[in-house]
Coordinates of C-alpha atoms in Angstrom, one line a residue:
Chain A
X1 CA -211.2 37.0 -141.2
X2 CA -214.2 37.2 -139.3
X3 CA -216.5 40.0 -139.1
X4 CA -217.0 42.1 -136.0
X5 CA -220.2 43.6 -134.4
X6 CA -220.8 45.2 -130.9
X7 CA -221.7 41.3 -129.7
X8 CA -218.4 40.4 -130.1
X9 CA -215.6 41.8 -128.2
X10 CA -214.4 44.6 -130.1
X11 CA -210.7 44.4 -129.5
X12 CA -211.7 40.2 -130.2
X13 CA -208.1 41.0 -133.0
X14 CA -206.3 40.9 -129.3
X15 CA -208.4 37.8 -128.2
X16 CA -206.9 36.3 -130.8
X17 CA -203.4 36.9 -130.3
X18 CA -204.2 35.7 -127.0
X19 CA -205.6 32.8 -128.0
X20 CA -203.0 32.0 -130.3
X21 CA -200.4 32.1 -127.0
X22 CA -203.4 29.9 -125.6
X23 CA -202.9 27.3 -128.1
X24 CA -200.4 24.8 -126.4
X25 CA -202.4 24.4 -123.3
X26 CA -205.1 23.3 -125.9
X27 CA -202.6 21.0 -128.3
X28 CA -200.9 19.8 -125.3
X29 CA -203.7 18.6 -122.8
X30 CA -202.3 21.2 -120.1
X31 CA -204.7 22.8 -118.2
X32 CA -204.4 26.8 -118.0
X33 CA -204.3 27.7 -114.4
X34 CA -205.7 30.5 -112.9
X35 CA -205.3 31.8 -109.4
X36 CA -207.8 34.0 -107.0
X37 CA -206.7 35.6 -104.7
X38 CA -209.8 37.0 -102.6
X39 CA -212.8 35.1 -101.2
X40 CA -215.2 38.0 -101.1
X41 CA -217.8 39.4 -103.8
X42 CA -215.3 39.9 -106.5
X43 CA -212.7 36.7 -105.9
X44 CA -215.5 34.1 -105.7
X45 CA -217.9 35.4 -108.3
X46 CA -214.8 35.6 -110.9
X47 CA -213.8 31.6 -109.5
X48 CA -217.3 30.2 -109.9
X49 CA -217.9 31.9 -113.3
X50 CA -214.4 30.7 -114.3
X51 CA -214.8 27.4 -112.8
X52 CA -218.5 27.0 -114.1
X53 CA -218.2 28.2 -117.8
X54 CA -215.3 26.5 -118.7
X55 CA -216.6 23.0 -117.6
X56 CA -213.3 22.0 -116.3
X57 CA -211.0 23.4 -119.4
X58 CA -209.4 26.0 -116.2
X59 CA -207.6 25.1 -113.1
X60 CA -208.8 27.4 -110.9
X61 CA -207.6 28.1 -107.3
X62 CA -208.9 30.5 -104.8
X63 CA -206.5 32.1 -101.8
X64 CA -209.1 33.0 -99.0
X65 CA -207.9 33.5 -95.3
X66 CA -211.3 32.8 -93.8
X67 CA -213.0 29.3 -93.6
X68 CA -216.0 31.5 -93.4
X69 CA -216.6 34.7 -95.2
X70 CA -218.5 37.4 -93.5
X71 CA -220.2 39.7 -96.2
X72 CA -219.8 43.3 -94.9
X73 CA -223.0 44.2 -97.2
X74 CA -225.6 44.0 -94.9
X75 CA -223.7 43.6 -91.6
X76 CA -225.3 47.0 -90.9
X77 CA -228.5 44.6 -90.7
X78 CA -227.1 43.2 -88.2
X79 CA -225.6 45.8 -86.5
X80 CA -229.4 47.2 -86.3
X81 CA -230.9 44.0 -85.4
X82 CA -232.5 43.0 -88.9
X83 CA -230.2 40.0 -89.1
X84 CA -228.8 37.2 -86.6
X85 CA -225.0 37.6 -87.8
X86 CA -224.9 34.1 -88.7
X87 CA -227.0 34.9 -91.7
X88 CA -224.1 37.2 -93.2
X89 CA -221.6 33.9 -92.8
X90 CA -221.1 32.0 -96.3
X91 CA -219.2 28.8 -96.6
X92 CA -216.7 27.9 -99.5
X93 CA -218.1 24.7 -99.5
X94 CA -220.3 24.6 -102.8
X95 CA -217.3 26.2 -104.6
X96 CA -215.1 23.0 -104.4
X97 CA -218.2 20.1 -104.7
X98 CA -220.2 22.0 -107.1
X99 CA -217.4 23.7 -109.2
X100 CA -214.1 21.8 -108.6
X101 CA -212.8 24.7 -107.6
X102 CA -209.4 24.3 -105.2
X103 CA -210.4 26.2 -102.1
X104 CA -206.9 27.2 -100.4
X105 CA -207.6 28.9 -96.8
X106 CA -204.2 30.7 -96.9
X107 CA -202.7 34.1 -96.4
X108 CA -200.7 35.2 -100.2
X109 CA -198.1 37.0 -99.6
X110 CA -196.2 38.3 -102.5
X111 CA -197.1 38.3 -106.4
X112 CA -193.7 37.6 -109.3
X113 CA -195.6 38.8 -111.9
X114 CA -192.0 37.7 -114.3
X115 CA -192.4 34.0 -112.9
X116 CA -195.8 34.4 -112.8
X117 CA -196.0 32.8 -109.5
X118 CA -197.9 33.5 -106.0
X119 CA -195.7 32.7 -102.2
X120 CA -198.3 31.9 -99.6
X121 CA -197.9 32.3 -96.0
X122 CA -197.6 28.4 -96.0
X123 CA -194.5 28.5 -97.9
X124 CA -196.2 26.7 -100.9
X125 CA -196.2 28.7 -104.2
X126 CA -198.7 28.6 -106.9
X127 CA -198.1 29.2 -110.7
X128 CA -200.6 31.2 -112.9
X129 CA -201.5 32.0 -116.2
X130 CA -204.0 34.4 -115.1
X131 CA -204.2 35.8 -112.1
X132 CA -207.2 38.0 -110.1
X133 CA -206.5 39.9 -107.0
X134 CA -209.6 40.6 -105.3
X135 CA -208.0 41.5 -101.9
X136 CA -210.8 44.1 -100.5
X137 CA -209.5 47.0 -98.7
X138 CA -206.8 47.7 -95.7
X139 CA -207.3 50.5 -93.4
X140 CA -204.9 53.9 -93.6
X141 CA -205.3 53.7 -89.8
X142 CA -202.9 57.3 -89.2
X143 CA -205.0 58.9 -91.6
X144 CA -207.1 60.0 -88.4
X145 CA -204.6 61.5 -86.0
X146 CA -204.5 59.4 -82.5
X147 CA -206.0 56.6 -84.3
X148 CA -203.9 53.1 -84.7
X149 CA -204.4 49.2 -85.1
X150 CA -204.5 49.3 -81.0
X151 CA -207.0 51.7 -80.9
X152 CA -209.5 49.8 -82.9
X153 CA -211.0 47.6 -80.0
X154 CA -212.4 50.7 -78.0
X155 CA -213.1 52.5 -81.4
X156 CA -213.7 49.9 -83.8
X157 CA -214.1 50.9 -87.5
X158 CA -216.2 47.9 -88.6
X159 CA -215.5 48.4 -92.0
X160 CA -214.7 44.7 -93.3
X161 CA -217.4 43.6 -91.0
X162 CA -216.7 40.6 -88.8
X163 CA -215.7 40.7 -85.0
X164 CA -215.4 44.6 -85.6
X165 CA -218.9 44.9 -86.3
X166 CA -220.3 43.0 -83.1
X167 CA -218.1 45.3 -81.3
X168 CA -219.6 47.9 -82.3
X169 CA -223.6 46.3 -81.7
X170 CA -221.7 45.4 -77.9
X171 CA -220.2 48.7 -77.1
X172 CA -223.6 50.9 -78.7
X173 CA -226.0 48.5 -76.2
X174 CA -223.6 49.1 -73.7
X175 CA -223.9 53.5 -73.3
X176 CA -224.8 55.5 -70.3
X177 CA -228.5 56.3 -70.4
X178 CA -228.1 59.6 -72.3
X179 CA -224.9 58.9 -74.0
X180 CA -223.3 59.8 -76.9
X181 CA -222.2 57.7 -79.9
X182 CA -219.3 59.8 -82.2
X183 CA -218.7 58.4 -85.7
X184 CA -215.9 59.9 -87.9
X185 CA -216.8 58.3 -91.4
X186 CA -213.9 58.0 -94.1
X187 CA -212.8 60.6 -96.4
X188 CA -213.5 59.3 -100.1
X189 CA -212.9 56.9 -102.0
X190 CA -213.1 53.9 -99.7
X191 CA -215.5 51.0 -99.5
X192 CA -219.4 51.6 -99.7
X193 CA -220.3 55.0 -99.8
X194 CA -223.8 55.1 -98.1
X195 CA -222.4 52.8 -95.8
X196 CA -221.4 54.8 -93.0
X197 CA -225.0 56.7 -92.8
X198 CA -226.7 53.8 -92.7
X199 CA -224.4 52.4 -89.9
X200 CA -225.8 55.5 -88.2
X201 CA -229.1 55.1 -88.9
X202 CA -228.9 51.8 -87.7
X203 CA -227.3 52.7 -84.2
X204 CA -230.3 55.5 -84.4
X205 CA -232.6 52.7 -84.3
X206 CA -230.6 51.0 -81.5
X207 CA -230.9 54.1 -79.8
X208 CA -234.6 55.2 -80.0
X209 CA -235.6 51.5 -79.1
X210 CA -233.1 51.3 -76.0
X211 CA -231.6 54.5 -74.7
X212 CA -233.6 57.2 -76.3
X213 CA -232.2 60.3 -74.8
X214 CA -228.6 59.2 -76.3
X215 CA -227.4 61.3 -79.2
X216 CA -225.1 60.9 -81.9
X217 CA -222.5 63.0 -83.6
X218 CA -221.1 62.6 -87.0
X219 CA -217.6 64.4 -87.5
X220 CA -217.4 64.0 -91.2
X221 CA -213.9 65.1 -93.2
X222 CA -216.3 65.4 -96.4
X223 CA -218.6 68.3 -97.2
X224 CA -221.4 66.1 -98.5
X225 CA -221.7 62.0 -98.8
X226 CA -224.0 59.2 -100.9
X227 CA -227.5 60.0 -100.3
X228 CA -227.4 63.0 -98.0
X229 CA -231.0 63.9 -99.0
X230 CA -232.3 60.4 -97.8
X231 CA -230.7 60.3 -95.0
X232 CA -231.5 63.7 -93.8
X233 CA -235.0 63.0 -94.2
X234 CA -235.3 59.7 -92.5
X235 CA -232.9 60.7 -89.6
X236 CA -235.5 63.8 -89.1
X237 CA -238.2 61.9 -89.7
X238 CA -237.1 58.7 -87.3
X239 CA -234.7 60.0 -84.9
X240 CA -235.9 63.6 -84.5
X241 CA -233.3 65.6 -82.5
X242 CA -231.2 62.3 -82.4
X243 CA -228.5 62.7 -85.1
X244 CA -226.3 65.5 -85.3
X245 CA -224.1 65.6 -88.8
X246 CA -221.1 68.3 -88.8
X247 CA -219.1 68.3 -91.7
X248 CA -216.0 70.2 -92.4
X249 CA -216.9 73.9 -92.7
X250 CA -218.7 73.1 -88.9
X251 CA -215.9 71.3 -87.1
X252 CA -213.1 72.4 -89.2
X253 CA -211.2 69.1 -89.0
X254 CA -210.5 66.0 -87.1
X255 CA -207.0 66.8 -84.8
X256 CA -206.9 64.2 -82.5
X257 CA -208.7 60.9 -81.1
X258 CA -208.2 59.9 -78.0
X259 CA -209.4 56.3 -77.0
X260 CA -208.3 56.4 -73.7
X261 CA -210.1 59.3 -72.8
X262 CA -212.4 58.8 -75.7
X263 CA -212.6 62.2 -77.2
X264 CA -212.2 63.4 -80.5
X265 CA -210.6 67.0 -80.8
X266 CA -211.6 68.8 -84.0
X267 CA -210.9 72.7 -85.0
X268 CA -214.1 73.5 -83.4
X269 CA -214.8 71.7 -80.0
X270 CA -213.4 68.3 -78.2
X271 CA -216.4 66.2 -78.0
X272 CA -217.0 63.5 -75.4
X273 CA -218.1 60.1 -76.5
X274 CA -219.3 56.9 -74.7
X275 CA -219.3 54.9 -77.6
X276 CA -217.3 55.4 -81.2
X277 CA -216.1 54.5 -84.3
X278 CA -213.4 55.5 -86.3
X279 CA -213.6 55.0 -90.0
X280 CA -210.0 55.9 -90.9
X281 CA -208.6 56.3 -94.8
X282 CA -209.0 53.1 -97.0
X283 CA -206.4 51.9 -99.3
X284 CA -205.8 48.6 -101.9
X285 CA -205.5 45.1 -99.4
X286 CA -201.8 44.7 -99.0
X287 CA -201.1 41.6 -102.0
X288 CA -202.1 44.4 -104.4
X289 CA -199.8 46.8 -102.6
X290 CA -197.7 44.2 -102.7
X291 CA -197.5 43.1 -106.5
X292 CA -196.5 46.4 -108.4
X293 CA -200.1 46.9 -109.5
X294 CA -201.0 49.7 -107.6
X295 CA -200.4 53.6 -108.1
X296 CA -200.9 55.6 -104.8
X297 CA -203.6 53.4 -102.6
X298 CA -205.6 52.0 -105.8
X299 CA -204.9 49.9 -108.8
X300 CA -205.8 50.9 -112.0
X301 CA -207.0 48.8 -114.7
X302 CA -208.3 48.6 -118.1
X303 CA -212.0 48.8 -118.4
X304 CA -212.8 46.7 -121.0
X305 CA -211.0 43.8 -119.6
X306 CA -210.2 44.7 -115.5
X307 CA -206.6 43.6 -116.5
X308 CA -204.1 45.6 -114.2
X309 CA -202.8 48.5 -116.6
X310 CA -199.0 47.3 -115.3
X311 CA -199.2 43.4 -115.8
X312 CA -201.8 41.9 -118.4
X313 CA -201.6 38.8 -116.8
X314 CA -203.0 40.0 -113.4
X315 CA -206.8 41.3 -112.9
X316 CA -207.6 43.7 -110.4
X317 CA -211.5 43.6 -108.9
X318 CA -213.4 45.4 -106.7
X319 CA -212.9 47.8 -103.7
X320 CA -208.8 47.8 -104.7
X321 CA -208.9 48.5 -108.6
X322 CA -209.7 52.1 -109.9
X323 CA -212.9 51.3 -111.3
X324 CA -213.6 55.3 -111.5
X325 CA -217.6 55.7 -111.6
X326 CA -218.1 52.7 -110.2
X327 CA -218.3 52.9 -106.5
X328 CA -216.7 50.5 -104.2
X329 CA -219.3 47.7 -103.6
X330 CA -219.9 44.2 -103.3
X331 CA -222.3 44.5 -106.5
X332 CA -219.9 46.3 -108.3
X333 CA -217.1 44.4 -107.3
X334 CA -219.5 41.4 -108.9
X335 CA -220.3 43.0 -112.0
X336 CA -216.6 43.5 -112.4
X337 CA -215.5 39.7 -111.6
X338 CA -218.2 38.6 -114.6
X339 CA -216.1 40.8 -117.4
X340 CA -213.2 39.5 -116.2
X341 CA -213.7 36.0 -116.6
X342 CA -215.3 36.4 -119.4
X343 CA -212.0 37.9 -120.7
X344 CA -209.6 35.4 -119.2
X345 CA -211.8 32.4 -120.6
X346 CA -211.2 33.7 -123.8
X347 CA -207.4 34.3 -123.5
X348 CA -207.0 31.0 -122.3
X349 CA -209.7 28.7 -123.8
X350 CA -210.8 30.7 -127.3
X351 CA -213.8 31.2 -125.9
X352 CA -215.9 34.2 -127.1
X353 CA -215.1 37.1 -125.3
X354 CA -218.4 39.4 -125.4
X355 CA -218.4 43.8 -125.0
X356 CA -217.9 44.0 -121.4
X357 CA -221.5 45.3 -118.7
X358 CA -221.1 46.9 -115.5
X359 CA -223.7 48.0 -113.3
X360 CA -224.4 48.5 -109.4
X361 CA -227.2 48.9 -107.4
X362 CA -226.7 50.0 -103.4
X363 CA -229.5 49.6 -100.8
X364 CA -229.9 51.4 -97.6
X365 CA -232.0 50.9 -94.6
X366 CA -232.9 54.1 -92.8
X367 CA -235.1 52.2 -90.5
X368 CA -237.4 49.7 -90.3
X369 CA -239.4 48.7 -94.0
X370 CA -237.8 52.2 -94.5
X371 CA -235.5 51.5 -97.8
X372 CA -233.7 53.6 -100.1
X373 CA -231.6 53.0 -102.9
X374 CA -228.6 54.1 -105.9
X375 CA -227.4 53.0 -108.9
X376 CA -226.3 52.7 -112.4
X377 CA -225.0 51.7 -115.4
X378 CA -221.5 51.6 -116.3
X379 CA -219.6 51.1 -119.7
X380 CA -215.9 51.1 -120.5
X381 CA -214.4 54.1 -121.3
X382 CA -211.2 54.2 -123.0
X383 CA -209.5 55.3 -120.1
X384 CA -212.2 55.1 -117.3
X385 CA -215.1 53.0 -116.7
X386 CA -218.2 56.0 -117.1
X387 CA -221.5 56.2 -115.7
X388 CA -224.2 56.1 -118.2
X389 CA -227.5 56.0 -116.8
X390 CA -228.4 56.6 -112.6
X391 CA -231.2 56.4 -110.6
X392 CA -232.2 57.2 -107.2
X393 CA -234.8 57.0 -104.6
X394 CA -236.8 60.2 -104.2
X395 CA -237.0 62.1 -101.1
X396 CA -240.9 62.1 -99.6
X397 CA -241.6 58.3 -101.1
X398 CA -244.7 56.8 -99.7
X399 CA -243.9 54.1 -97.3
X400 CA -244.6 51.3 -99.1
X401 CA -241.9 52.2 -102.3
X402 CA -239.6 52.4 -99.0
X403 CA -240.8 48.7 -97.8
X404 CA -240.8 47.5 -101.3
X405 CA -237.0 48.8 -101.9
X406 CA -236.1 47.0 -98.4
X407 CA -237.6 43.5 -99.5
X408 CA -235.9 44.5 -102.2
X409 CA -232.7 44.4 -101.2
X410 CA -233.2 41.7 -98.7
X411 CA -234.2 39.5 -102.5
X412 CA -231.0 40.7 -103.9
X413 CA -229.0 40.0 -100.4
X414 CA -230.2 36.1 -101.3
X415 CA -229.8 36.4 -104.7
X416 CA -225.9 37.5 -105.2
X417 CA -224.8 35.3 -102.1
X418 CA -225.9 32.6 -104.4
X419 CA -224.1 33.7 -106.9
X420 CA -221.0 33.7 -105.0
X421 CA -221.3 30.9 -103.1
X422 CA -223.6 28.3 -104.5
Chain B
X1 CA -203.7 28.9 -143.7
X2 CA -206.9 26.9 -143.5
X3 CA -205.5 24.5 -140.2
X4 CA -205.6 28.2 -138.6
X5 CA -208.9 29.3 -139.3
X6 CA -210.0 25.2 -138.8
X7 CA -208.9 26.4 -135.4
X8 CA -210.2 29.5 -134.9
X9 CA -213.5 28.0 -135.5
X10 CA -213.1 25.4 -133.0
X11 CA -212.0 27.6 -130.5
X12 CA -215.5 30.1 -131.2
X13 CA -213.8 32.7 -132.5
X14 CA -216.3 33.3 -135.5
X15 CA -219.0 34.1 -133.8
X16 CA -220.4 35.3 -136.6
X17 CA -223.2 37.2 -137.8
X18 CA -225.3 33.7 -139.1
X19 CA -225.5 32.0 -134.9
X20 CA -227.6 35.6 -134.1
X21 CA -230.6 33.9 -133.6
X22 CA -231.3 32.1 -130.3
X23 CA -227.7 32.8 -129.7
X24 CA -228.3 30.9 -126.8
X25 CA -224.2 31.3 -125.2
X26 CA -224.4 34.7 -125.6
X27 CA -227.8 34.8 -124.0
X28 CA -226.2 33.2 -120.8
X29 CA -223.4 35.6 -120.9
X30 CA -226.1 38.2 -120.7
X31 CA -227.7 36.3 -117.8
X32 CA -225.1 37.1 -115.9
X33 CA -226.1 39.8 -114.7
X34 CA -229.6 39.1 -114.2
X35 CA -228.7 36.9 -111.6
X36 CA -227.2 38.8 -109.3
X37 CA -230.8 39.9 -108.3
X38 CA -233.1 37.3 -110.1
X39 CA -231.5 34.1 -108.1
X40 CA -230.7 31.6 -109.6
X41 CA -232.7 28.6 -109.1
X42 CA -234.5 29.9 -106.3
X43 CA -238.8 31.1 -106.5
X44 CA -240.1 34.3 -106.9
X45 CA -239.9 36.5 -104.0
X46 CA -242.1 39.6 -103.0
X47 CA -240.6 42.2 -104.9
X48 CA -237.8 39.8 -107.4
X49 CA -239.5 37.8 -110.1
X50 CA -237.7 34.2 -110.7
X51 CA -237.3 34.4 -114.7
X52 CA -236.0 31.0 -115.4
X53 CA -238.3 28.8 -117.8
X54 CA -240.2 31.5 -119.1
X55 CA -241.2 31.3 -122.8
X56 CA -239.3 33.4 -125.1
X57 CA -242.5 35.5 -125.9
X58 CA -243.3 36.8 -122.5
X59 CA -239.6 37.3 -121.7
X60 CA -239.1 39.7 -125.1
X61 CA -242.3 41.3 -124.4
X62 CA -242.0 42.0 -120.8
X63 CA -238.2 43.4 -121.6
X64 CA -239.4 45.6 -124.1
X65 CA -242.5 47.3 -122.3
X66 CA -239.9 47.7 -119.3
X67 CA -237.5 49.5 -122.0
X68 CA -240.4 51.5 -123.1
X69 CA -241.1 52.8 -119.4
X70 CA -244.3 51.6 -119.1
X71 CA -243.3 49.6 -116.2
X72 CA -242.0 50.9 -112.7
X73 CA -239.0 49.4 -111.7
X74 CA -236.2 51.7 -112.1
X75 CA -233.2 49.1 -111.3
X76 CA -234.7 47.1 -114.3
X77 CA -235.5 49.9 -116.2
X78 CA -231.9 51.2 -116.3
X79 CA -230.7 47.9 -117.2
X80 CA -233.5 47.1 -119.8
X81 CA -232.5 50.6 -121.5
X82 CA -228.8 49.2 -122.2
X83 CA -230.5 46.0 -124.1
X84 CA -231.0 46.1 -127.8
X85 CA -233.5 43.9 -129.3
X86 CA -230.8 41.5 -130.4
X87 CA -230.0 41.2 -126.8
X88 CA -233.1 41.1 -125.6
X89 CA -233.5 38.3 -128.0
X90 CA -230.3 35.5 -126.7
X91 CA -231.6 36.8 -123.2
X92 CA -234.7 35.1 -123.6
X93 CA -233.7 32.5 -125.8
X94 CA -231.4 31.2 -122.8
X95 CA -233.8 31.1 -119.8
X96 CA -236.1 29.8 -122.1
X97 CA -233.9 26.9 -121.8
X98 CA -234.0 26.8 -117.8
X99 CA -236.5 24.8 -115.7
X100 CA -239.0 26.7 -114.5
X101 CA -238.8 27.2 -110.3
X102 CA -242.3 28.1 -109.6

């Protein structure tokens, strides 16, 4: 038949097969129907590209929860003062007038992947041809011993932004003078990898601005995290004397927090702590748990397409699918939602279905016009998604790379909120 | 045998060798990642440039001497070293056909 190159798809001998199955909703005037379940960087990106590029030829619904969707990139920004927190708030608005996509604010609850149908908390059920789970991540709260879903409000973790996050900004403006601030970041993989540092820089800033004599301690279960170099530098160079790091060969391991008398016992010493957060273990959000996706905390998929590797019919994005190289990030979780509609346009409308492109880029602010970022390329391996080229920032930069990489980010922050959103 | 290829065709599944040129669909495909940075619709800011309406010169020139390091940017030299010519080619082609925001 035809001939193949890199541009198209080169499994585009499966495209066909599933276009073929794709045929009556074509012959027969049916719409395919696909269903979202996830309003955040992966769910809406892969709803407004499905929406958009197929001109109306997909019924597409989106599950969200939230009227409002709180982006946890960049709610460090706001933790540190860089942001009002009702600049990280995005509406669904533009994704129903703009798109005619059908917005349903709605918990799903469970997934038959044989009737191909989705039970929401409502009681209604929605039928799919395809369906993306983009459900973000839920927290493996007695990963950390002592730690629960009742201890979260004196320790808050913070980590899918929202009410947690102000919380935090409250309880850090709140110390003694002199205080300490103790973090316990997540043991890998788990949402956002520099993410946790620059929450600490960002308290650091707090800090040296209000209540300079405070300290804080990081009681970290890994021996080494995203950028160490960076932020060893700027937390020398800002907050001299401010930030004490301990990682596992130090403390020896976390045994026990106590938010009542907030202390967290490790191997080595009980440390005190006006202030803290607990960043516990990170897992898929419960619908993937939930729909026989997932094996252990994660779902794997198939890199070329993102389709689950247990139901074809179900894409998993973002934070909760096994994207191997690819860390877990709003960008990537983007990049991911673009290949995946892409591929479900295709089964379901003929469409051309092109090679699949991943890439991520993460931004950091140390502090202030002081900005620092990873990233890289990505292509689809046959079993993993691999890196192929990386960059980083470079330790001793002069300060105006650093403020260009912050207005940097602060472009991009406009930029892929737009392309959720808009 | 020739209503399925008929429908093949209609559906785009030849997209064959001969639509290369100013391959346009392919080009917006492309774009999508661009965007996620370059925003759409929006002006240049400090450090971003807005690419829409350029002409398909400047786009495949700038792409190329970014490819060739001879420009800074790291983020857009990573992603300029995964672009073939070909690539670089529909890229331009398609924001050649957006309205210009500046």
């Amino acid at each position: 038949m035809t001939k193949l190159s890199r541009r198209s798809f080169t499994t585009l001998l499966g495209g066909v097969t599933a276009s073929s199955l794709a045929l009556p909703y074509v012959a027969f005037g049916a719409k395919p129907k696909v269903v979202v379940i996830g309003g955040g960087a992966g769910g809406a990106t892969a709803a407004r590209y499905l929406a958009k590029d197929s001109k109306g030829e997909i019924d597409v619904t989106l599950v969200e929860p939230n009227k409002r969707y709180y982006t946890c990139f960049f709610s460090n920004l706001y933790l540190g003062g860089f942001r009002d927190y009702a600049s990280t708030g995005h509406g669904y608005d533009r994704l129903v007038t703009e798109h005619g996509i059908n917005v349903v604010h709605d918990w799903a609850n469970s997934v038959d992947g044989n009737a191909k149908t989705v039970a929401l908390s409502s009681g209604a059920t929605l039928s799919y041809d395809k369906l993306v789970l983009s459900p973000g991540i839920d927290m493996k709260y007695d990963s950390v011993p002592g730690y629960s879903v009742e201890a979260q409000s004196r320790a808050p973790h913070g980590w899918k932004s929202g009410t947690q996050v102000q919380l935090i900004k409250a309880q850090v403006e709140a110390m003694r003078e002199g205080g300490t601030f103790v973090m316990v970041p997540p043991p890998n993989p788990y949402r956002c990898p520099p993410g946790p540092y620059e929450r600490i820089s960002m308290i650091a800033h707090i800090l040296k601005e209000k209540n300079p004599s405070a300290t804080i301690v990081v009681l970290d279960p890994k021996p080494k995290f995203s950028k160490q170099g960076l932020f060893s530098e700027g937390w020398e160079t800002h907050y001299p004397g401010m930030v004490e790091w301990l990682g596992p060969d130090t403390h020896g391991g976390i045994l026990n927090v106590d938010t009542d008398n907030m202390t967290v016992e490790t191997d080595f010493d009980t440390f005190e702590a006006d202030a803290m957060s607990i960043i516990p273990a990170q897992k898929a959000g419960a619908i993937a748990m939930n729909s026989g996706v997932t094996d252990g905390d994660w779902a794997p998929i198939v890199p070329v397409s993102m389709q689950s590797k247990a139901d074809e019919n179900i894409y998993v994005l973002g934070d909760a699918s096994v994207a191997s190289a690819m860390p877990k990030s709003g960008f990537s979780a983007n990049s991911q939602a673009k290949v995946a509609a892409n591929h479900i346009r295709g089964a379901l409308t003929g469409s051309r279905v092109f090679e699949p492109r991943f890439v991520n880029t993460c931004w950091s602010l140390i502090a202030p016009n002081d900005g620092v970022k990873v990233g890289a390329r990505y292509k689809a391996g046959e079993e993993k998604i691999e890196s192929t080229e990386t960059f980083i920032s470079k330790t001793g930069e002069s300060a105006e790379l650093r403020k260009e990489t912050y207005e940097e980010s602060e472009s991009w922050y406009s930029a892929i909120t737009t392309d959720l959103f808009s | 045998m020739k209503n399925w290829a008929f429908l093949l065709a209609l559906m785009g599944i030849f997209s064959a060798e001969n639509v290369y040129a100013d391959d346009v669909e392919y080009g917006e495909y492309l774009s999508s990642e661009c965007v996620t940075c370059h925003q759409a619709g929006a002006t240049s800011s400090e450090q971003i440039p807005s690419i829409e309406g350029w002409d398909k010169a400047s786009f495949v020139a700038v792409m190329k001497s970014i490819r060739a390091k001879e420009q800074e940017s790291k983020v857009m030299q990573t992603i300029a070293a995964s672009l073939d010519d070909e690539q670089i080619d529909a890229l331009a082609a398609y924001f050649a056909t957006l309205k210009s925001n500046e």
